[in-house]
Amino acid sequence: MRHPGPDELVDAALSTRDPDPGTEAHLRGCPTCRAEVEALRGTAQLAREGADRPLQDPPPTVWERVVDELGPDLDTGPAAAPAGPGTVTTLPSRRRGPLLLAAAALVVGLAGGVGIGLTLGPGDPEVPDAPGAVPLVALDPGSGATGSTGLAEIGGRRILTVALEHSAVPAGGYLEAWLMDEGATRLYALGGLTAGGPDRWTGRFVLPADLPLDVLDTVDVSVEHFDGNPGHSGESLARGRAT
């Protein structure tokens, strides 16, 4: 089954034209792609609703609470230079995936041809399996879930491959891959996994060049729900090393 690429999903979510019949038919039968389209629409709507609202400076107590929460590792001194696009400084525990970032960009720059695609789609060149795959270990040994993850550099891009088998997903749910630190306090959403057969789920993701894998060194696969919440559900199935 061919899944629409990121550009097609963005077009289905935000375009004012009649939807492509093939994409529309696919969305009716694919909960993973349909969830990405719904998330894109929700993000775009939030951006539109907030466009005309005046920005207000938060009270000093807000920053004080942030410092208290992040602890002594947070550098509160002046920055030497603004962080560039895609730079990860402090990763929140609730993070939107690459397609949601695309939606936010498209709301303000659709006419300028803005495009972001970090999840490899069916239209991308075939990526060979990464050598030295690392096992994904089920957090519940009785679940029978098995899998692997591998990291490879293809054409100057870091590609992370995630595969999970023997993992039944409850009705109304889907699987999502994440990167996290050892303490599971900092998360980076990679994206949803695609059903590749009975109880088999796979995904291949392009990692930003500046994503700190020395910190976010753990791959996590979780069960997520179509509840409008982009954060981690807390229902992790398996984990493994990212490198």
Short mmCIF file of C-alpha atoms in Angstrom, two decimals:
data_model
loop_
_atom_site.label_atom_id
_atom_site.label_comp_id
_atom_site.label_asym_id
_atom_site.label_seq_id
_atom_site.Cartn_x
_atom_site.Cartn_y
_atom_site.Cartn_z
CA MET A 1 0.00 0.00 0.00
CA ARG A 2 1.44 3.37 -1.06
CA HIS A 3 1.20 6.06 1.60
CA PRO A 4 1.02 9.73 0.57
CA GLY A 5 4.22 11.69 1.03
CA PRO A 6 4.54 14.70 3.39
CA ASP A 7 3.70 17.20 0.62
CA GLU A 8 0.54 15.29 -0.29
CA LEU A 9 -0.59 15.14 3.35
CA VAL A 10 0.02 18.87 3.79
CA ASP A 11 -1.93 19.54 0.60
CA ALA A 12 -4.81 17.36 1.79
CA ALA A 13 -4.92 19.21 5.10
CA LEU A 14 -4.52 22.82 4.00
CA SER A 15 -5.29 23.17 0.30
CA THR A 16 -8.47 24.97 -0.76
CA ARG A 17 -8.63 22.89 -3.94
CA ASP A 18 -10.64 19.72 -4.33
CA PRO A 19 -8.75 16.84 -2.66
CA ASP A 20 -6.91 14.33 -4.80
CA PRO A 21 -9.24 11.30 -5.17
CA GLY A 22 -6.44 8.82 -4.57
CA THR A 23 -5.24 10.57 -1.42
CA GLU A 24 -8.80 10.97 -0.16
CA ALA A 25 -9.48 7.26 -0.64
CA HIS A 26 -6.25 6.35 1.13
CA LEU A 27 -7.08 8.56 4.13
CA ARG A 28 -10.41 6.81 4.59
CA GLY A 29 -8.62 3.51 5.13
CA CYS A 30 -5.37 4.56 6.83
CA PRO A 31 -5.69 5.82 10.43
CA THR A 32 -2.02 6.81 10.65
CA CYS A 33 -2.11 9.17 7.65
CA ARG A 34 -5.55 10.44 8.65
CA ALA A 35 -4.21 11.34 12.10
CA GLU A 36 -1.36 13.34 10.55
CA VAL A 37 -3.81 15.27 8.37
CA GLU A 38 -6.07 16.00 11.34
CA ALA A 39 -3.09 17.18 13.39
CA LEU A 40 -2.01 19.48 10.56
CA ARG A 41 -5.46 21.02 10.36
CA GLY A 42 -5.57 21.53 14.11
CA THR A 43 -2.19 23.26 14.14
CA ALA A 44 -3.16 25.51 11.25
CA GLN A 45 -6.40 26.47 12.98
CA LEU A 46 -4.59 27.35 16.21
CA ALA A 47 -2.14 29.51 14.26
CA ARG A 48 -4.97 31.36 12.53
CA GLU A 49 -6.84 31.94 15.78
CA GLY A 50 -3.77 33.42 17.44
CA ALA A 51 -2.63 35.59 14.54
CA ASP A 52 -4.65 38.65 15.57
CA ARG A 53 -4.10 38.38 19.30
CA PRO A 54 -1.61 40.84 20.84
CA LEU A 55 1.39 39.23 22.48
CA GLN A 56 1.78 39.86 26.18
CA ASP A 57 4.93 39.52 28.23
CA PRO A 58 4.59 36.76 30.83
CA PRO A 59 5.08 37.68 34.48
CA PRO A 60 8.57 37.10 35.96
CA THR A 61 7.26 34.15 37.96
CA VAL A 62 6.84 32.14 34.75
CA TRP A 63 10.56 32.23 33.96
CA GLU A 64 11.37 31.50 37.60
CA ARG A 65 9.25 28.34 37.43
CA VAL A 66 10.98 27.31 34.19
CA VAL A 67 14.40 27.68 35.81
CA ASP A 68 13.27 25.72 38.87
CA GLU A 69 11.87 22.93 36.68
CA LEU A 70 14.94 22.57 34.43
CA GLY A 71 17.39 22.77 37.28
CA PRO A 72 21.07 23.75 37.31
CA ASP A 73 21.74 22.43 33.76
CA LEU A 74 19.94 25.44 32.27
CA ASP A 75 22.28 28.22 31.15
CA THR A 76 20.53 31.50 32.00
CA GLY A 77 23.37 33.71 30.76
CA PRO A 78 23.24 35.75 27.55
CA ALA A 79 23.48 33.76 24.35
CA ALA A 80 26.39 34.44 22.01
CA ALA A 81 24.10 34.25 18.97
CA PRO A 82 20.54 33.27 18.20
CA ALA A 83 19.98 29.57 17.63
CA GLY A 84 19.72 28.66 13.97
CA PRO A 85 16.77 26.86 12.39
CA GLY A 86 16.47 23.31 13.59
CA THR A 87 18.84 23.78 16.52
CA VAL A 88 17.77 21.83 19.58
CA THR A 89 18.58 23.61 22.81
CA THR A 90 16.14 22.45 25.45
CA LEU A 91 13.69 19.79 24.37
CA PRO A 92 10.27 19.89 26.02
CA SER A 93 8.54 16.66 27.01
CA ARG A 94 5.61 17.39 24.70
CA ARG A 95 6.78 17.96 21.17
CA ARG A 96 5.01 18.11 17.83
CA GLY A 97 6.27 16.00 14.95
CA PRO A 98 7.82 17.17 11.68
CA LEU A 99 4.53 17.49 9.79
CA LEU A 100 3.13 19.78 12.48
CA LEU A 101 6.16 22.02 12.04
CA ALA A 102 5.39 22.07 8.34
CA ALA A 103 1.84 23.17 9.03
CA ALA A 104 2.96 26.06 11.21
CA ALA A 105 5.35 27.20 8.50
CA LEU A 106 2.75 26.86 5.78
CA VAL A 107 0.24 29.06 7.59
CA VAL A 108 2.58 32.03 7.23
CA GLY A 109 4.48 31.07 4.08
CA LEU A 110 2.49 28.74 1.85
CA ALA A 111 2.82 31.06 -1.12
CA GLY A 112 6.59 31.10 -0.69
CA GLY A 113 6.89 27.36 -1.20
CA VAL A 114 7.86 26.49 2.35
CA GLY A 115 8.34 22.73 2.77
CA ILE A 116 9.57 20.54 5.61
CA GLY A 117 9.76 16.76 5.37
CA LEU A 118 11.72 14.75 7.90
CA THR A 119 9.80 11.50 7.54
CA LEU A 120 10.81 9.41 4.55
CA GLY A 121 7.78 8.76 2.38
CA PRO A 122 7.13 6.25 -0.38
CA GLY A 123 8.41 8.72 -2.99
CA ASP A 124 11.88 8.92 -1.44
CA PRO A 125 14.75 6.82 -2.77
CA GLU A 126 14.97 3.36 -1.27
CA VAL A 127 17.12 3.37 1.86
CA PRO A 128 19.04 0.18 2.66
CA ASP A 129 18.74 -1.34 6.10
CA ALA A 130 21.20 0.19 8.54
CA PRO A 131 24.13 -2.06 9.42
CA GLY A 132 24.52 -3.21 13.01
CA ALA A 133 20.86 -2.94 13.94
CA VAL A 134 20.21 -2.64 17.68
CA PRO A 135 17.37 -4.63 19.28
CA LEU A 136 14.27 -2.92 20.64
CA VAL A 137 13.44 -4.48 24.00
CA ALA A 138 9.81 -4.85 25.07
CA LEU A 139 9.09 -3.08 28.36
CA ASP A 140 6.53 -5.80 29.12
CA PRO A 141 8.28 -9.15 28.49
CA GLY A 142 4.92 -10.86 28.22
CA SER A 143 3.83 -8.72 25.26
CA GLY A 144 5.94 -10.66 22.77
CA ALA A 145 6.94 -7.44 20.99
CA THR A 146 10.30 -7.56 19.21
CA GLY A 147 12.03 -5.06 17.00
CA SER A 148 15.17 -3.26 15.99
CA THR A 149 16.53 0.18 15.23
CA GLY A 150 19.47 1.22 13.11
CA LEU A 151 21.25 4.44 12.16
CA ALA A 152 22.93 5.04 8.80
CA GLU A 153 24.20 8.02 6.82
CA ILE A 154 22.78 8.06 3.30
CA GLY A 155 23.60 10.89 0.92
CA GLY A 156 24.77 13.12 3.75
CA ARG A 157 21.59 12.54 5.79
CA ARG A 158 21.28 10.58 9.02
CA ILE A 159 18.52 8.00 8.58
CA LEU A 160 17.04 6.23 11.60
CA THR A 161 15.14 3.01 10.86
CA VAL A 162 12.64 1.62 13.38
CA ALA A 163 10.82 -1.72 13.07
CA LEU A 164 8.52 -3.44 15.55
CA GLU A 165 6.80 -6.81 15.22
CA HIS A 166 4.25 -8.86 17.14
CA SER A 167 2.73 -5.73 18.60
CA ALA A 168 -1.04 -5.50 18.40
CA VAL A 169 -2.35 -1.92 18.49
CA PRO A 170 -5.67 -1.23 20.21
CA ALA A 171 -8.57 0.04 18.13
CA GLY A 172 -8.35 3.78 17.63
CA GLY A 173 -4.60 3.86 18.24
CA TYR A 174 -1.33 3.93 16.33
CA LEU A 175 2.40 3.58 17.03
CA GLU A 176 4.79 6.52 17.19
CA ALA A 177 8.59 6.60 17.42
CA TRP A 178 10.47 8.99 19.69
CA LEU A 179 14.00 9.87 20.72
CA MET A 180 14.56 10.49 24.41
CA ASP A 181 17.31 10.91 26.94
CA GLU A 182 18.25 8.22 29.44
CA GLY A 183 15.89 9.56 32.08
CA ALA A 184 12.97 9.90 29.63
CA THR A 185 12.63 13.58 30.55
CA ARG A 186 13.51 15.07 27.16
CA LEU A 187 11.65 13.86 24.09
CA TYR A 188 11.77 14.41 20.34
CA ALA A 189 8.87 13.07 18.26
CA LEU A 190 10.03 11.27 15.12
CA GLY A 191 6.62 10.38 13.71
CA GLY A 192 4.11 7.60 13.28
CA LEU A 193 5.03 4.09 12.21
CA THR A 194 3.41 2.53 9.15
CA ALA A 195 1.66 -0.83 9.23
CA GLY A 196 3.62 -3.15 6.94
CA GLY A 197 1.71 -6.37 7.59
CA PRO A 198 0.00 -8.24 10.42
CA ASP A 199 1.39 -6.81 13.66
CA ARG A 200 4.41 -5.27 11.87
CA TRP A 201 5.20 -1.56 11.99
CA THR A 202 8.08 0.32 10.39
CA GLY A 203 9.37 3.85 9.95
CA ARG A 204 12.40 5.62 8.49
CA PHE A 205 13.18 9.13 9.63
CA VAL A 206 15.64 11.83 8.58
CA LEU A 207 17.32 13.27 11.66
CA PRO A 208 18.27 16.97 11.77
CA ALA A 209 22.02 17.42 11.49
CA ASP A 210 22.21 19.19 14.84
CA LEU A 211 20.03 16.75 16.80
CA PRO A 212 22.19 15.73 19.82
CA LEU A 213 22.20 11.92 19.72
CA ASP A 214 24.68 11.91 22.58
CA VAL A 215 21.80 13.20 24.72
CA LEU A 216 18.76 11.77 22.93
CA ASP A 217 20.31 8.32 22.68
CA THR A 218 17.24 6.12 23.25
CA VAL A 219 14.57 5.11 20.73
CA ASP A 220 11.09 4.68 22.21
CA VAL A 221 7.98 3.26 20.52
CA SER A 222 4.66 4.14 22.13
CA VAL A 223 0.96 3.55 21.60
CA GLU A 224 -0.74 6.87 20.81
CA HIS A 225 -4.39 7.81 20.44
CA PHE A 226 -6.33 10.16 18.17
CA ASP A 227 -7.11 12.50 21.05
CA GLY A 228 -5.61 15.75 19.76
CA ASN A 229 -2.72 15.56 22.25
CA PRO A 230 0.67 15.60 20.46
CA GLY A 231 2.56 14.60 23.62
CA HIS A 232 3.76 11.16 24.64
CA SER A 233 0.94 8.99 25.97
CA GLY A 234 3.13 7.26 28.55
CA GLU A 235 2.27 3.88 26.98
CA SER A 236 5.72 2.77 25.83
CA LEU A 237 6.00 -0.65 24.18
CA ALA A 238 9.73 -1.01 23.53
CA ARG A 239 13.01 0.86 23.73
CA GLY A 240 16.52 0.54 22.34
CA ARG A 241 19.70 2.49 21.75
CA ALA A 242 19.75 5.01 18.92
CA THR A 243 23.44 4.52 18.18
#
